[in-house]
Amino acid sequence: MHIPMMSLEEVLNSVDHSRKKRNHFANLILENPQMLPELLSICSKTNDDISCRASWGLEFLCKKNLTAILPHIDQIIPIAPKVYKHSAVRPMAKVFEYLIIAFYQKKSPDVRRSLTKIHREKITEICFDWLITDQKVAPKAYSMTTLYLLGTEFDWIHPELKITLENNYSTGSAAYKARSRMVLKKIS
């Protein structure tokens, strides 16, 4: 695959929810890693719907090759708390879940080298924000998993996570309650 004659924004405008198109886009970025900073710049255009498409692309890229984003962690983390459209928040939360699973469960040497304590603390803050604000269930579920794993390192997280999940349980959706029960059981 070669760099298209179209701009990255034009390419993103052709990306939809289909796995095929997201996969094609992820391959384009993997084969042209110099495009990643531009992709992140588009992700940061939070008032524009194209930022949602860029976030989908980023998530699919991470699913295919998480190490591709590691040199750009310092650019990604500040974007995440600024996104507010569900179509952008959900993939950002998933990217964090991928990173934290790679760090704590898979013990990926590349991720462990790249994701500093400061990064992990910032991800903790962002995930708690997603958990306590008006978000749909997917980012909340990804945040629960992320925070649970972060709590294996940071002692204060599990007690706070437990309180948050218990306080929001009665108003949560069935999916929220199911994930909450799973996480609460692991904490106990």
Tab-separated table of C-alpha atoms in Angstrom:
chain	number	residue	atom	x	y	z
A	1	MET	CA	0.000	0.000	0.000
A	2	HIS	CA	1.317	3.453	-0.789
A	3	ILE	CA	0.531	6.856	0.643
A	4	PRO	CA	-2.717	7.917	-0.974
A	5	MET	CA	-3.035	10.995	-3.124
A	6	MET	CA	-5.878	12.011	-0.820
A	7	SER	CA	-5.230	13.808	2.436
A	8	LEU	CA	-5.527	11.847	5.648
A	9	GLU	CA	-8.786	13.688	6.388
A	10	GLU	CA	-10.191	12.589	3.018
A	11	VAL	CA	-9.172	9.008	3.757
A	12	LEU	CA	-10.837	9.253	7.186
A	13	ASN	CA	-14.037	10.519	5.603
A	14	SER	CA	-14.253	7.201	3.748
A	15	VAL	CA	-13.832	5.200	6.981
A	16	ASP	CA	-17.019	3.905	8.561
A	17	HIS	CA	-17.833	1.409	11.326
A	18	SER	CA	-17.141	-1.551	9.058
A	19	ARG	CA	-14.275	-3.721	10.188
A	20	LYS	CA	-12.957	-3.853	6.615
A	21	LYS	CA	-12.586	-0.069	6.282
A	22	ARG	CA	-11.135	0.366	9.789
A	23	ASN	CA	-8.720	-2.476	9.124
A	24	HIS	CA	-7.668	-0.909	5.809
A	25	PHE	CA	-7.096	2.408	7.575
A	26	ALA	CA	-5.041	0.798	10.357
A	27	ASN	CA	-2.859	-0.911	7.731
A	28	LEU	CA	-2.364	2.411	5.956
A	29	ILE	CA	-1.041	3.995	9.165
A	30	LEU	CA	1.106	0.956	10.010
A	31	GLU	CA	2.699	1.119	6.563
A	32	ASN	CA	3.108	4.897	6.805
A	33	PRO	CA	3.967	5.604	10.454
A	34	GLN	CA	4.915	9.185	9.580
A	35	MET	CA	1.149	9.791	9.313
A	36	LEU	CA	0.532	9.046	12.998
A	37	PRO	CA	1.199	12.614	14.242
A	38	GLU	CA	-1.327	13.934	11.713
A	39	LEU	CA	-3.826	11.287	12.841
A	40	LEU	CA	-3.399	12.444	16.447
A	41	SER	CA	-3.808	16.042	15.377
A	42	ILE	CA	-7.130	15.090	13.778
A	43	CYS	CA	-8.145	13.185	16.950
A	44	SER	CA	-7.628	16.429	18.861
A	45	LYS	CA	-10.211	18.296	16.705
A	46	THR	CA	-12.847	17.353	19.266
A	47	ASN	CA	-15.609	19.593	17.888
A	48	ASP	CA	-15.354	17.992	14.449
A	49	ASP	CA	-16.938	14.620	13.664
A	50	ILE	CA	-13.752	13.626	11.855
A	51	SER	CA	-12.066	13.351	15.262
A	52	CYS	CA	-14.387	10.412	15.968
A	53	ARG	CA	-13.283	8.675	12.785
A	54	ALA	CA	-9.658	9.357	13.660
A	55	SER	CA	-10.233	7.848	17.109
A	56	TRP	CA	-11.764	4.719	15.540
A	57	GLY	CA	-8.688	4.488	13.323
A	58	LEU	CA	-6.395	4.900	16.323
A	59	GLU	CA	-8.222	2.154	18.208
A	60	PHE	CA	-8.007	-0.260	15.272
A	61	LEU	CA	-4.319	0.572	14.838
A	62	CYS	CA	-3.740	-0.269	18.519
A	63	LYS	CA	-5.650	-3.524	18.162
A	64	LYS	CA	-3.376	-4.530	15.267
A	65	ASN	CA	-0.090	-3.174	16.630
A	66	LEU	CA	-0.102	-1.419	20.003
A	67	THR	CA	3.621	-0.659	19.863
A	68	ALA	CA	3.033	1.681	16.903
A	69	ILE	CA	1.608	4.332	19.254
A	70	LEU	CA	4.232	4.065	21.994
A	71	PRO	CA	6.439	6.883	20.649
A	72	HIS	CA	3.314	9.089	20.711
A	73	ILE	CA	1.985	8.394	24.223
A	74	ASP	CA	2.813	11.955	25.305
A	75	GLN	CA	0.537	13.265	22.534
A	76	ILE	CA	-2.295	10.750	23.036
A	77	ILE	CA	-2.845	11.090	26.785
A	78	PRO	CA	-3.612	14.851	26.717
A	79	ILE	CA	-6.129	14.361	23.888
A	80	ALA	CA	-8.214	11.762	25.746
A	81	PRO	CA	-9.754	13.998	28.460
A	82	LYS	CA	-10.739	16.568	25.825
A	83	VAL	CA	-12.821	14.221	23.673
A	84	TYR	CA	-16.481	14.317	24.585
A	85	LYS	CA	-18.430	12.751	21.729
A	86	HIS	CA	-19.237	9.131	22.542
A	87	SER	CA	-17.873	8.009	19.155
A	88	ALA	CA	-14.473	9.368	20.206
A	89	VAL	CA	-14.568	8.624	23.960
A	90	ARG	CA	-15.269	4.916	23.443
A	91	PRO	CA	-12.210	4.233	21.249
A	92	MET	CA	-9.968	6.348	23.494
A	93	ALA	CA	-11.106	4.337	26.519
A	94	LYS	CA	-10.409	1.146	24.551
A	95	VAL	CA	-6.894	2.363	23.664
A	96	PHE	CA	-6.208	2.887	27.376
A	97	GLU	CA	-7.565	-0.569	28.156
A	98	TYR	CA	-5.249	-2.080	25.509
A	99	LEU	CA	-2.264	-0.230	26.987
A	100	ILE	CA	-3.000	-1.193	30.582
A	101	ILE	CA	-3.692	-4.850	29.746
A	102	ALA	CA	-0.392	-4.938	27.832
A	103	PHE	CA	1.369	-3.341	30.810
A	104	TYR	CA	-0.039	-5.405	33.692
A	105	GLN	CA	-1.340	-8.687	32.252
A	106	LYS	CA	0.766	-9.291	29.152
A	107	LYS	CA	3.798	-7.545	30.679
A	108	SER	CA	4.839	-6.299	27.237
A	109	PRO	CA	8.460	-5.100	27.564
A	110	ASP	CA	7.878	-2.291	25.040
A	111	VAL	CA	4.767	-1.025	26.810
A	112	ARG	CA	6.409	-1.356	30.246
A	113	ARG	CA	9.350	0.716	29.002
A	114	SER	CA	7.170	3.394	27.403
A	115	LEU	CA	4.281	3.845	29.835
A	116	THR	CA	5.717	5.795	32.758
A	117	LYS	CA	4.256	6.098	36.232
A	118	ILE	CA	3.114	9.626	35.313
A	119	HIS	CA	1.309	8.237	32.234
A	120	ARG	CA	-0.381	5.568	34.367
A	121	GLU	CA	-1.454	8.169	36.931
A	122	LYS	CA	-2.924	10.381	34.198
A	123	ILE	CA	-4.773	7.403	32.674
A	124	THR	CA	-6.160	6.677	36.161
A	125	GLU	CA	-7.492	10.229	36.445
A	126	ILE	CA	-9.064	10.159	32.975
A	127	CYS	CA	-10.709	6.765	33.536
A	128	PHE	CA	-12.196	7.853	36.865
A	129	ASP	CA	-13.568	10.932	35.081
A	130	TRP	CA	-15.203	8.718	32.438
A	131	LEU	CA	-16.596	6.475	35.154
A	132	ILE	CA	-18.273	9.281	37.123
A	133	THR	CA	-19.454	11.487	34.254
A	134	ASP	CA	-22.341	10.988	31.874
A	135	GLN	CA	-20.824	8.450	29.466
A	136	LYS	CA	-22.306	5.451	27.727
A	137	VAL	CA	-21.592	2.005	29.110
A	138	ALA	CA	-18.665	1.024	26.830
A	139	PRO	CA	-16.168	3.671	28.026
A	140	LYS	CA	-17.269	3.021	31.605
A	141	ALA	CA	-16.720	-0.732	31.181
A	142	TYR	CA	-13.279	-0.229	29.610
A	143	SER	CA	-12.439	2.211	32.412
A	144	MET	CA	-13.454	-0.323	35.076
A	145	THR	CA	-11.056	-2.901	33.643
A	146	THR	CA	-8.302	-0.306	33.262
A	147	LEU	CA	-8.750	0.974	36.809
A	148	TYR	CA	-8.916	-2.523	38.261
A	149	LEU	CA	-5.532	-3.342	36.715
A	150	LEU	CA	-4.031	0.015	37.733
A	151	GLY	CA	-5.242	-0.751	41.259
A	152	THR	CA	-2.895	-3.726	41.371
A	153	GLU	CA	-0.095	-1.143	41.512
A	154	PHE	CA	-1.688	1.890	43.171
A	155	ASP	CA	-3.227	0.903	46.546
A	156	TRP	CA	-5.767	3.717	46.706
A	157	ILE	CA	-7.522	2.827	43.424
A	158	HIS	CA	-9.412	-0.332	44.449
A	159	PRO	CA	-11.145	1.267	47.467
A	160	GLU	CA	-12.148	4.309	45.368
A	161	LEU	CA	-13.243	2.114	42.475
A	162	LYS	CA	-15.342	-0.025	44.827
A	163	ILE	CA	-17.106	3.049	46.272
A	164	THR	CA	-17.714	4.499	42.799
A	165	LEU	CA	-19.120	1.251	41.403
A	166	GLU	CA	-21.356	0.670	44.437
A	167	ASN	CA	-22.641	4.262	44.381
A	168	ASN	CA	-23.554	4.102	40.679
A	169	TYR	CA	-24.797	0.515	40.618
A	170	SER	CA	-28.496	1.218	41.149
A	171	THR	CA	-28.675	3.684	38.248
A	172	GLY	CA	-26.462	1.716	35.863
A	173	SER	CA	-27.624	-0.221	32.819
A	174	ALA	CA	-27.687	-4.024	32.826
A	175	ALA	CA	-24.298	-4.076	31.057
A	176	TYR	CA	-22.866	-1.594	33.582
A	177	LYS	CA	-24.135	-3.727	36.469
A	178	ALA	CA	-22.687	-6.911	34.950
A	179	ARG	CA	-19.220	-5.382	34.532
A	180	SER	CA	-19.451	-3.789	37.991
A	181	ARG	CA	-20.232	-7.154	39.598
A	182	MET	CA	-17.292	-8.748	37.800
A	183	VAL	CA	-14.861	-6.009	38.910
A	184	LEU	CA	-16.222	-5.867	42.473
A	185	LYS	CA	-15.799	-9.642	42.771
A	186	LYS	CA	-12.133	-9.324	41.695
A	187	ILE	CA	-11.528	-6.511	44.198
A	188	SER	CA	-13.025	-8.478	47.128
